[in-house]
Amino acid sequence: MTGTETASAILTIDLGAVADNWRLLDERTRGAECGAVIKADAYGLGMDPVARTLAAAGCRSFFVALTDEATALRRILPNAAIYVMNGILPGEEALYAEQALIPVLNSPDQIALWQRAAATAGRRLPAALHLDTGMSRLGLTPDEACTLAADTAPLAGFDLACIMSHLATPEDPENADNARQLALFDSLRGALPAARASIAASSAIFLDARYHLDIARPGAAIYGLTPLIQSVNPMNQTIELQGKILQVRAVDRDSAVGYGATHRMTRAGRIATVAAGYADGYLRSLSNRGGGYFGDVRAPVVGRVSMDLITLDVTDVPETVAYPGAMVELIGPHHSVDALAEEAGTIGYEILTALGRRYHRRYVGGTT
Ligand SMILES: *Cc1c(COP(=O)(O)O)cnc(C)c1O
């Protein structure tokens, strides 16, 4: 393991902030259960430490996308309820039954598959049912849900753990599609056997309590991303990314910087070359757009982001601050994940899940 002294970039993950964020969401959804979505390696923060931290904070229900994520999580949390949102595929039934994974059944075929598995196992098996109320992505269509409501025999043999749906526009409280999806969801599940209901991911938790239902399933907000694009982010930042300066060079006016010479100096100055690039998840779209921070002082990314390197204009940063070996804040208290995402023309989710594997990772403040 590389010590932090030799690491060229350090990703610090604050598990205390992760736990605090979950508690805030749990408090906000009081009366409902608050679960946690930890797919995609807990949005890039690391499933193992995040899962342990959330379980210690009191979280009991975990949502992943993939079967492999579910089996990895089962090794960490022997007793948690584990929902697999992408559904179950033929051949996976025995594994699900053995490891007590809860498949989110997204189609009549998946329902039939899991019913045969229950018959084979000779016992009731847990299942969740996903109704598509306006995403055209996963889940039973409203027609399929109505057919199932008219004849619920395909659900025999299940412990129906939850009926869920997913909103398309929850980050926009003004969008009437939210209420329309909720109303459709309520009417469809009203015709189905009674089960706990779930529609709220991070943003919908902040819409209003009608969306909380029985189980909330936030992801992004746990990791500090804003659930409210229009107002102040109530969540705590959970990561900090620092890159190490490798070189600082004096450059003349008109000097070209980086591949493609996309930046030319408009004055003589200094360029700091920092060891982080698109191979580390510092997206190439941050070329000539991103920035590093020395305290409050922003040093803009000039030129293209390359695979392992970025170049910052540090002309306005004192030489005693920006020198070879010094660390610069790429994500942190002065520059949130959401702010960086905006510069990259993307969303915080993509910044987090793109975080590379090369960083030296430092977990602080929690259960590892
Ligand atoms: C990813 C996902 C979530 C979590 O969404 P966030 O916006 O990250 O809170 C919840 N439900 C489903 C179906 C998802 O795919």
Short mmCIF file of C-alpha atoms and ligand atoms in Angstrom, two decimals:
data_model
loop_
_atom_site.label_atom_id
_atom_site.label_comp_id
_atom_site.label_asym_id
_atom_site.label_seq_id
_atom_site.Cartn_x
_atom_site.Cartn_y
_atom_site.Cartn_z
CA MET A 1 0.00 0.00 0.00
CA THR A 2 1.28 3.45 -0.90
CA GLY A 3 1.67 5.80 2.02
CA THR A 4 0.05 9.20 1.66
CA GLU A 5 3.56 10.75 1.40
CA THR A 6 4.19 9.04 -1.91
CA ALA A 7 0.64 9.18 -3.28
CA SER A 8 0.17 11.53 -6.17
CA ALA A 9 -3.51 12.04 -5.50
CA ILE A 10 -5.45 11.42 -2.32
CA LEU A 11 -9.15 10.69 -2.14
CA THR A 12 -10.46 11.17 1.38
CA ILE A 13 -13.84 9.62 2.12
CA ASP A 14 -15.58 10.82 5.24
CA LEU A 15 -17.68 7.94 6.54
CA GLY A 16 -18.90 10.11 9.40
CA ALA A 17 -20.46 12.43 6.84
CA VAL A 18 -21.96 9.43 5.03
CA ALA A 19 -23.56 8.26 8.30
CA ASP A 20 -24.74 11.79 9.14
CA ASN A 21 -26.35 12.14 5.72
CA TRP A 22 -28.18 8.85 6.10
CA ARG A 23 -29.39 9.87 9.57
CA LEU A 24 -30.66 13.16 8.19
CA LEU A 25 -32.63 11.29 5.52
CA ASP A 26 -33.87 8.77 8.07
CA GLU A 27 -35.11 11.62 10.25
CA ARG A 28 -36.74 13.32 7.28
CA THR A 29 -38.60 10.11 6.34
CA ARG A 30 -39.73 9.41 9.88
CA GLY A 31 -42.70 7.05 9.84
CA ALA A 32 -41.21 5.24 6.86
CA GLU A 33 -38.15 3.04 6.71
CA CYS A 34 -35.06 4.63 5.19
CA GLY A 35 -32.96 2.23 3.14
CA ALA A 36 -29.82 2.96 1.14
CA VAL A 37 -28.83 2.51 -2.49
CA ILE A 38 -25.24 1.33 -2.67
CA LYS A 39 -25.01 0.20 -6.30
CA ALA A 40 -21.90 0.96 -8.36
CA ASP A 41 -19.54 0.48 -5.42
CA ALA A 42 -21.60 2.88 -3.30
CA TYR A 43 -21.43 5.49 -6.05
CA GLY A 44 -17.67 5.09 -6.20
CA LEU A 45 -17.03 5.60 -2.48
CA GLY A 46 -16.48 1.88 -1.75
CA MET A 47 -19.28 -0.55 -1.00
CA ASP A 48 -17.60 -2.38 1.85
CA PRO A 49 -16.85 0.54 4.20
CA VAL A 50 -20.04 2.39 3.22
CA ALA A 51 -22.26 -0.65 3.84
CA ARG A 52 -20.70 -1.28 7.25
CA THR A 53 -21.04 2.38 8.17
CA LEU A 54 -24.70 2.56 7.16
CA ALA A 55 -25.52 -0.71 8.90
CA ALA A 56 -23.90 0.63 12.07
CA ALA A 57 -26.01 3.79 11.71
CA GLY A 58 -29.15 1.62 11.67
CA CYS A 59 -29.86 1.01 7.98
CA ARG A 60 -31.46 -2.39 7.37
CA SER A 61 -32.49 -2.39 3.68
CA PHE A 62 -29.95 -2.05 0.89
CA PHE A 63 -30.55 -1.67 -2.82
CA VAL A 64 -28.02 -2.68 -5.48
CA ALA A 65 -28.29 -2.94 -9.26
CA LEU A 66 -26.45 -6.17 -10.00
CA THR A 67 -26.39 -9.73 -8.75
CA ASP A 68 -22.61 -9.53 -8.26
CA GLU A 69 -23.04 -6.45 -6.10
CA ALA A 70 -25.66 -8.30 -4.05
CA THR A 71 -23.47 -11.34 -3.39
CA ALA A 72 -20.54 -9.10 -2.44
CA LEU A 73 -22.82 -7.22 -0.05
CA ARG A 74 -24.18 -10.46 1.45
CA ARG A 75 -20.63 -11.36 2.51
CA ILE A 76 -20.41 -8.04 4.37
CA LEU A 77 -23.91 -7.93 5.86
CA PRO A 78 -25.29 -11.40 6.62
CA ASN A 79 -28.65 -10.11 7.90
CA ALA A 80 -29.53 -7.11 5.75
CA ALA A 81 -32.45 -7.06 3.31
CA ILE A 82 -30.77 -6.85 -0.12
CA TYR A 83 -32.85 -5.78 -3.11
CA VAL A 84 -31.46 -6.32 -6.62
CA MET A 85 -33.02 -3.62 -8.78
CA ASN A 86 -31.95 -4.80 -12.22
CA GLY A 87 -33.98 -7.96 -11.68
CA ILE A 88 -33.20 -11.64 -11.92
CA LEU A 89 -32.07 -13.59 -15.00
CA PRO A 90 -32.59 -17.29 -15.79
CA GLY A 91 -29.96 -19.39 -14.04
CA GLU A 92 -29.62 -17.08 -11.03
CA GLU A 93 -32.56 -18.47 -9.03
CA ALA A 94 -30.62 -20.88 -6.81
CA LEU A 95 -28.10 -18.21 -5.88
CA TYR A 96 -30.86 -15.75 -4.94
CA ALA A 97 -32.69 -18.33 -2.85
CA GLU A 98 -29.51 -19.50 -1.13
CA GLN A 99 -28.31 -16.01 -0.25
CA ALA A 100 -31.77 -14.64 0.58
CA LEU A 101 -31.48 -11.91 -2.04
CA ILE A 102 -34.68 -10.09 -2.95
CA PRO A 103 -35.07 -9.78 -6.71
CA VAL A 104 -36.95 -6.75 -7.95
CA LEU A 105 -39.21 -8.42 -10.50
CA ASN A 106 -39.49 -6.18 -13.53
CA SER A 107 -41.50 -8.25 -16.01
CA PRO A 108 -44.07 -11.06 -16.22
CA ASP A 109 -41.22 -13.38 -17.28
CA GLN A 110 -39.24 -12.58 -14.16
CA ILE A 111 -42.34 -13.19 -12.02
CA ALA A 112 -42.81 -16.61 -13.66
CA LEU A 113 -39.12 -17.44 -13.23
CA TRP A 114 -39.16 -16.60 -9.53
CA GLN A 115 -42.44 -18.46 -9.00
CA ARG A 116 -40.86 -21.63 -10.42
CA ALA A 117 -37.89 -21.04 -8.11
CA ALA A 118 -40.25 -20.88 -5.11
CA ALA A 119 -41.90 -24.12 -6.22
CA THR A 120 -38.49 -25.79 -6.59
CA ALA A 121 -37.37 -24.49 -3.20
CA GLY A 122 -40.65 -25.68 -1.67
CA ARG A 123 -41.03 -22.48 0.35
CA ARG A 124 -42.15 -18.90 0.01
CA LEU A 125 -39.47 -16.62 -1.39
CA PRO A 126 -39.18 -12.86 -0.93
CA ALA A 127 -39.73 -10.63 -3.95
CA ALA A 128 -40.23 -7.00 -4.83
CA LEU A 129 -42.36 -5.86 -7.72
CA HIS A 130 -41.45 -2.86 -9.86
CA LEU A 131 -44.22 -0.94 -11.65
CA ASP A 132 -43.23 1.42 -14.45
CA THR A 133 -45.23 4.61 -14.01
CA GLY A 134 -43.45 6.80 -16.52
CA MET A 135 -39.79 5.92 -17.11
CA SER A 136 -40.11 3.31 -19.88
CA ARG A 137 -37.11 1.61 -18.41
CA LEU A 138 -37.70 -1.21 -15.92
CA GLY A 139 -40.85 -2.65 -14.38
CA LEU A 140 -44.29 -3.90 -15.36
CA THR A 141 -46.17 -1.59 -17.70
CA PRO A 142 -49.49 -0.30 -16.36
CA ASP A 143 -51.25 -2.84 -18.63
CA GLU A 144 -49.16 -5.70 -17.28
CA ALA A 145 -49.84 -4.51 -13.72
CA CYS A 146 -53.60 -4.48 -14.41
CA THR A 147 -53.46 -7.99 -15.88
CA LEU A 148 -51.63 -9.15 -12.76
CA ALA A 149 -54.18 -7.41 -10.53
CA ALA A 150 -57.03 -9.24 -12.33
CA ASP A 151 -55.34 -12.59 -11.71
CA THR A 152 -52.79 -12.61 -8.89
CA ALA A 153 -52.02 -16.34 -9.19
CA PRO A 154 -48.50 -15.59 -10.55
CA LEU A 155 -47.68 -14.00 -7.17
CA ALA A 156 -48.55 -17.11 -5.18
CA GLY A 157 -45.49 -18.45 -3.41
CA PHE A 158 -43.97 -15.02 -2.81
CA ASP A 159 -43.47 -12.95 0.26
CA LEU A 160 -44.14 -9.64 -1.40
CA ALA A 161 -41.54 -7.51 0.39
CA CYS A 162 -42.25 -4.33 -1.49
CA ILE A 163 -43.94 -2.79 -4.54
CA MET A 164 -41.88 0.00 -6.03
CA SER A 165 -41.77 2.57 -8.78
CA HIS A 166 -39.29 5.27 -9.80
CA LEU A 167 -39.81 8.95 -10.58
CA ALA A 168 -38.41 10.59 -13.71
CA THR A 169 -38.30 14.22 -12.54
CA PRO A 170 -38.11 14.35 -8.72
CA GLU A 171 -35.41 17.04 -8.63
CA ASP A 172 -37.94 19.45 -10.12
CA PRO A 173 -40.67 20.00 -7.51
CA GLU A 174 -42.73 22.02 -10.02
CA ASN A 175 -42.99 19.20 -12.52
CA ALA A 176 -46.54 17.81 -12.56
CA ASP A 177 -45.22 14.42 -13.71
CA ASN A 178 -44.21 13.67 -10.10
CA ALA A 179 -47.77 13.77 -8.78
CA ARG A 180 -49.03 12.01 -11.91
CA GLN A 181 -46.59 9.12 -11.38
CA LEU A 182 -47.48 8.91 -7.69
CA ALA A 183 -51.22 8.79 -8.46
CA LEU A 184 -50.74 6.08 -11.09
CA PHE A 185 -48.55 4.11 -8.69
CA ASP A 186 -51.17 4.39 -5.91
CA SER A 187 -53.96 3.22 -8.18
CA LEU A 188 -52.00 0.30 -9.65
CA ARG A 189 -50.73 -1.02 -6.35
CA GLY A 190 -54.17 -0.51 -4.80
CA ALA A 191 -55.42 -3.28 -7.07
CA LEU A 192 -52.55 -5.64 -6.16
CA PRO A 193 -52.06 -7.62 -2.95
CA ALA A 194 -51.06 -5.38 -0.05
CA ALA A 195 -47.33 -4.80 0.30
CA ARG A 196 -45.02 -2.08 1.52
CA ALA A 197 -44.57 0.63 -1.09
CA SER A 198 -41.52 2.59 -2.24
CA ILE A 199 -41.16 5.42 -4.76
CA ALA A 200 -38.75 7.93 -3.19
CA ALA A 201 -35.08 8.15 -4.13
CA SER A 202 -33.03 11.10 -2.79
CA SER A 203 -34.87 13.99 -4.39
CA ALA A 204 -38.40 12.71 -3.76
CA ILE A 205 -37.63 12.58 -0.03
CA PHE A 206 -37.59 16.38 -0.23
CA LEU A 207 -40.76 16.73 -2.31
CA ASP A 208 -43.28 16.04 0.44
CA ALA A 209 -44.21 13.27 2.82
CA ARG A 210 -46.74 11.71 0.43
CA TYR A 211 -43.78 10.33 -1.49
CA HIS A 212 -42.14 8.68 1.53
CA LEU A 213 -44.63 5.76 1.63
CA ASP A 214 -43.16 2.75 3.49
CA ILE A 215 -39.54 2.56 2.33
CA ALA A 216 -37.38 5.33 0.92
CA ARG A 217 -34.35 4.38 -1.19
CA PRO A 218 -31.91 7.29 -1.39
CA GLY A 219 -28.48 6.99 -2.98
CA ALA A 220 -27.03 10.31 -4.14
CA ALA A 221 -27.95 12.34 -1.06
CA ILE A 222 -26.18 9.84 1.21
CA TYR A 223 -23.00 10.61 -0.73
CA GLY A 224 -23.51 14.36 -0.41
CA LEU A 225 -24.96 15.26 -3.80
CA THR A 226 -27.65 17.88 -3.75
CA PRO A 227 -31.18 16.49 -3.93
CA LEU A 228 -32.51 20.02 -4.61
CA ILE A 229 -31.03 21.63 -7.67
CA GLN A 230 -32.70 24.99 -7.02
CA SER A 231 -31.72 25.55 -3.41
CA VAL A 232 -29.02 25.09 -0.81
CA ASN A 233 -27.71 21.54 -0.49
CA PRO A 234 -28.75 20.22 2.94
CA MET A 235 -26.32 17.27 2.72
CA ASN A 236 -22.71 17.09 3.95
CA GLN A 237 -19.89 16.71 1.46
CA THR A 238 -18.42 13.23 1.83
CA ILE A 239 -15.28 13.32 -0.30
CA GLU A 240 -12.21 15.40 -0.80
CA LEU A 241 -9.82 14.94 -3.71
CA GLN A 242 -6.34 16.39 -3.63
CA GLY A 243 -3.84 16.22 -6.46
CA LYS A 244 -0.09 16.61 -6.15
CA ILE A 245 1.83 19.23 -8.10
CA LEU A 246 4.65 17.58 -10.04
CA GLN A 247 6.18 20.65 -11.67
CA VAL A 248 5.71 24.38 -11.82
CA ARG A 249 7.06 26.16 -14.88
CA ALA A 250 7.30 29.76 -15.93
CA VAL A 251 5.68 30.35 -19.32
CA ASP A 252 5.73 33.30 -21.66
CA ARG A 253 2.82 35.13 -23.08
CA ASP A 254 1.39 33.17 -26.08
CA SER A 255 2.77 29.83 -24.85
CA ALA A 256 0.53 26.91 -25.82
CA VAL A 257 -0.62 24.59 -23.04
CA GLY A 258 -1.38 20.89 -23.52
CA TYR A 259 -2.59 18.67 -26.36
CA GLY A 260 -4.12 20.47 -29.28
CA ALA A 261 -2.78 23.80 -27.98
CA THR A 262 -6.33 24.66 -26.91
CA HIS A 263 -5.07 27.29 -24.46
CA ARG A 264 -2.58 30.07 -25.09
CA MET A 265 -1.29 32.24 -22.30
CA THR A 266 -2.60 35.78 -22.53
CA ARG A 267 0.19 36.93 -20.19
CA ALA A 268 3.44 35.54 -18.88
CA GLY A 269 2.79 33.32 -15.87
CA ARG A 270 3.21 29.98 -14.19
CA ILE A 271 1.71 26.59 -14.96
CA ALA A 272 1.46 23.83 -12.36
CA THR A 273 1.26 20.27 -13.70
CA VAL A 274 -0.83 18.07 -11.39
CA ALA A 275 -0.93 14.27 -11.27
CA ALA A 276 -4.59 13.51 -11.99
CA GLY A 277 -6.23 12.99 -15.35
CA TYR A 278 -9.13 11.40 -17.11
CA ALA A 279 -7.83 7.93 -16.26
CA ASP A 280 -8.56 8.93 -12.67
CA GLY A 281 -12.06 10.11 -13.46
CA TYR A 282 -11.09 13.77 -13.80
CA LEU A 283 -13.25 14.08 -16.88
CA ARG A 284 -11.78 15.34 -20.14
CA SER A 285 -14.73 17.68 -20.48
CA LEU A 286 -13.10 19.67 -17.66
CA SER A 287 -10.46 20.82 -20.17
CA ASN A 288 -10.27 24.63 -19.94
CA ARG A 289 -13.23 24.51 -17.50
CA GLY A 290 -12.30 22.88 -14.22
CA GLY A 291 -10.24 24.42 -11.45
CA GLY A 292 -8.06 23.60 -8.49
CA TYR A 293 -8.22 25.46 -5.19
CA PHE A 294 -5.45 26.73 -2.96
CA GLY A 295 -7.62 27.78 -0.05
CA ASP A 296 -10.01 30.31 -1.56
CA VAL A 297 -7.84 30.99 -4.59
CA ARG A 298 -8.99 29.27 -7.74
CA ALA A 299 -6.40 28.15 -10.27
CA PRO A 300 -8.19 27.36 -13.53
CA VAL A 301 -7.51 24.23 -15.55
CA VAL A 302 -5.92 25.47 -18.75
CA GLY A 303 -5.44 23.24 -21.77
CA ARG A 304 -6.80 19.75 -22.17
CA VAL A 305 -7.08 17.22 -19.40
CA SER A 306 -4.77 14.37 -20.37
CA MET A 307 -4.75 10.78 -19.15
CA ASP A 308 -2.59 11.30 -16.09
CA LEU A 309 -2.17 15.04 -15.86
CA ILE A 310 -3.87 18.40 -15.73
CA THR A 311 -2.33 21.84 -16.03
CA LEU A 312 -3.41 24.71 -13.78
CA ASP A 313 -2.70 28.39 -14.27
CA VAL A 314 -1.14 29.28 -10.91
CA THR A 315 0.09 32.73 -11.92
CA ASP A 316 -2.04 34.29 -9.14
CA VAL A 317 -1.04 31.75 -6.50
CA PRO A 318 2.07 32.52 -4.41
CA GLU A 319 5.10 30.34 -5.16
CA THR A 320 5.21 29.43 -1.48
CA VAL A 321 1.80 27.78 -1.93
CA ALA A 322 1.95 26.24 -5.42
CA TYR A 323 5.24 24.32 -5.57
CA PRO A 324 6.29 20.82 -6.61
CA GLY A 325 5.01 18.38 -3.99
CA ALA A 326 2.23 20.66 -2.76
CA MET A 327 -1.34 19.38 -2.87
CA VAL A 328 -4.18 21.20 -4.58
CA GLU A 329 -7.87 20.71 -3.82
CA LEU A 330 -9.73 19.37 -6.84
CA ILE A 331 -12.88 18.43 -4.90
CA GLY A 332 -13.49 19.57 -1.34
CA PRO A 333 -14.74 22.37 0.87
CA HIS A 334 -14.13 25.04 -1.80
CA HIS A 335 -15.32 23.00 -4.74
CA SER A 336 -18.18 20.56 -4.31
CA VAL A 337 -18.81 17.51 -6.46
CA ASP A 338 -21.92 19.22 -7.82
CA ALA A 339 -19.92 22.34 -8.76
CA LEU A 340 -17.29 20.27 -10.55
CA ALA A 341 -20.04 18.33 -12.34
CA GLU A 342 -21.54 21.56 -13.57
CA GLU A 343 -18.18 22.61 -15.04
CA ALA A 344 -17.89 19.20 -16.70
CA GLY A 345 -21.38 19.48 -18.17
CA THR A 346 -22.59 16.45 -16.25
CA ILE A 347 -24.15 15.48 -12.91
CA GLY A 348 -22.49 14.68 -9.62
CA TYR A 349 -23.49 11.02 -9.99
CA GLU A 350 -21.15 10.68 -12.96
CA ILE A 351 -18.27 12.44 -11.19
CA LEU A 352 -18.56 10.12 -8.17
CA THR A 353 -18.94 6.88 -10.11
CA ALA A 354 -16.03 7.83 -12.38
CA LEU A 355 -13.62 8.27 -9.45
CA GLY A 356 -10.63 6.24 -10.47
CA ARG A 357 -8.98 3.34 -8.74
CA ARG A 358 -5.52 4.95 -8.74
CA TYR A 359 -6.07 7.37 -5.92
CA HIS A 360 -4.71 6.63 -2.53
CA ARG A 361 -7.95 6.20 -0.57
CA ARG A 362 -8.19 7.40 2.96
CA TYR A 363 -11.31 6.57 4.97
CA VAL A 364 -11.96 8.76 7.97
CA GLY A 365 -14.65 9.08 10.60
CA GLY A 366 -16.36 5.72 10.47
CA THR A 367 -16.58 1.97 10.52
CA THR A 368 -14.17 0.35 8.05
C1 LIG B 1 -30.24 4.58 -8.47
C2 LIG B 1 -31.64 4.39 -8.04
C3 LIG B 1 -32.09 4.97 -6.84
C4 LIG B 1 -31.29 5.97 -6.04
O1 LIG B 1 -31.43 7.23 -6.67
P1 LIG B 1 -30.72 8.54 -6.09
O2 LIG B 1 -31.19 9.61 -6.99
O3 LIG B 1 -29.26 8.30 -6.20
O4 LIG B 1 -31.15 8.70 -4.70
C5 LIG B 1 -33.37 4.62 -6.39
N1 LIG B 1 -34.16 3.79 -7.12
C6 LIG B 1 -33.76 3.26 -8.30
C7 LIG B 1 -34.69 2.38 -9.06
C8 LIG B 1 -32.50 3.55 -8.81
O5 LIG B 1 -32.11 3.05 -9.98
#
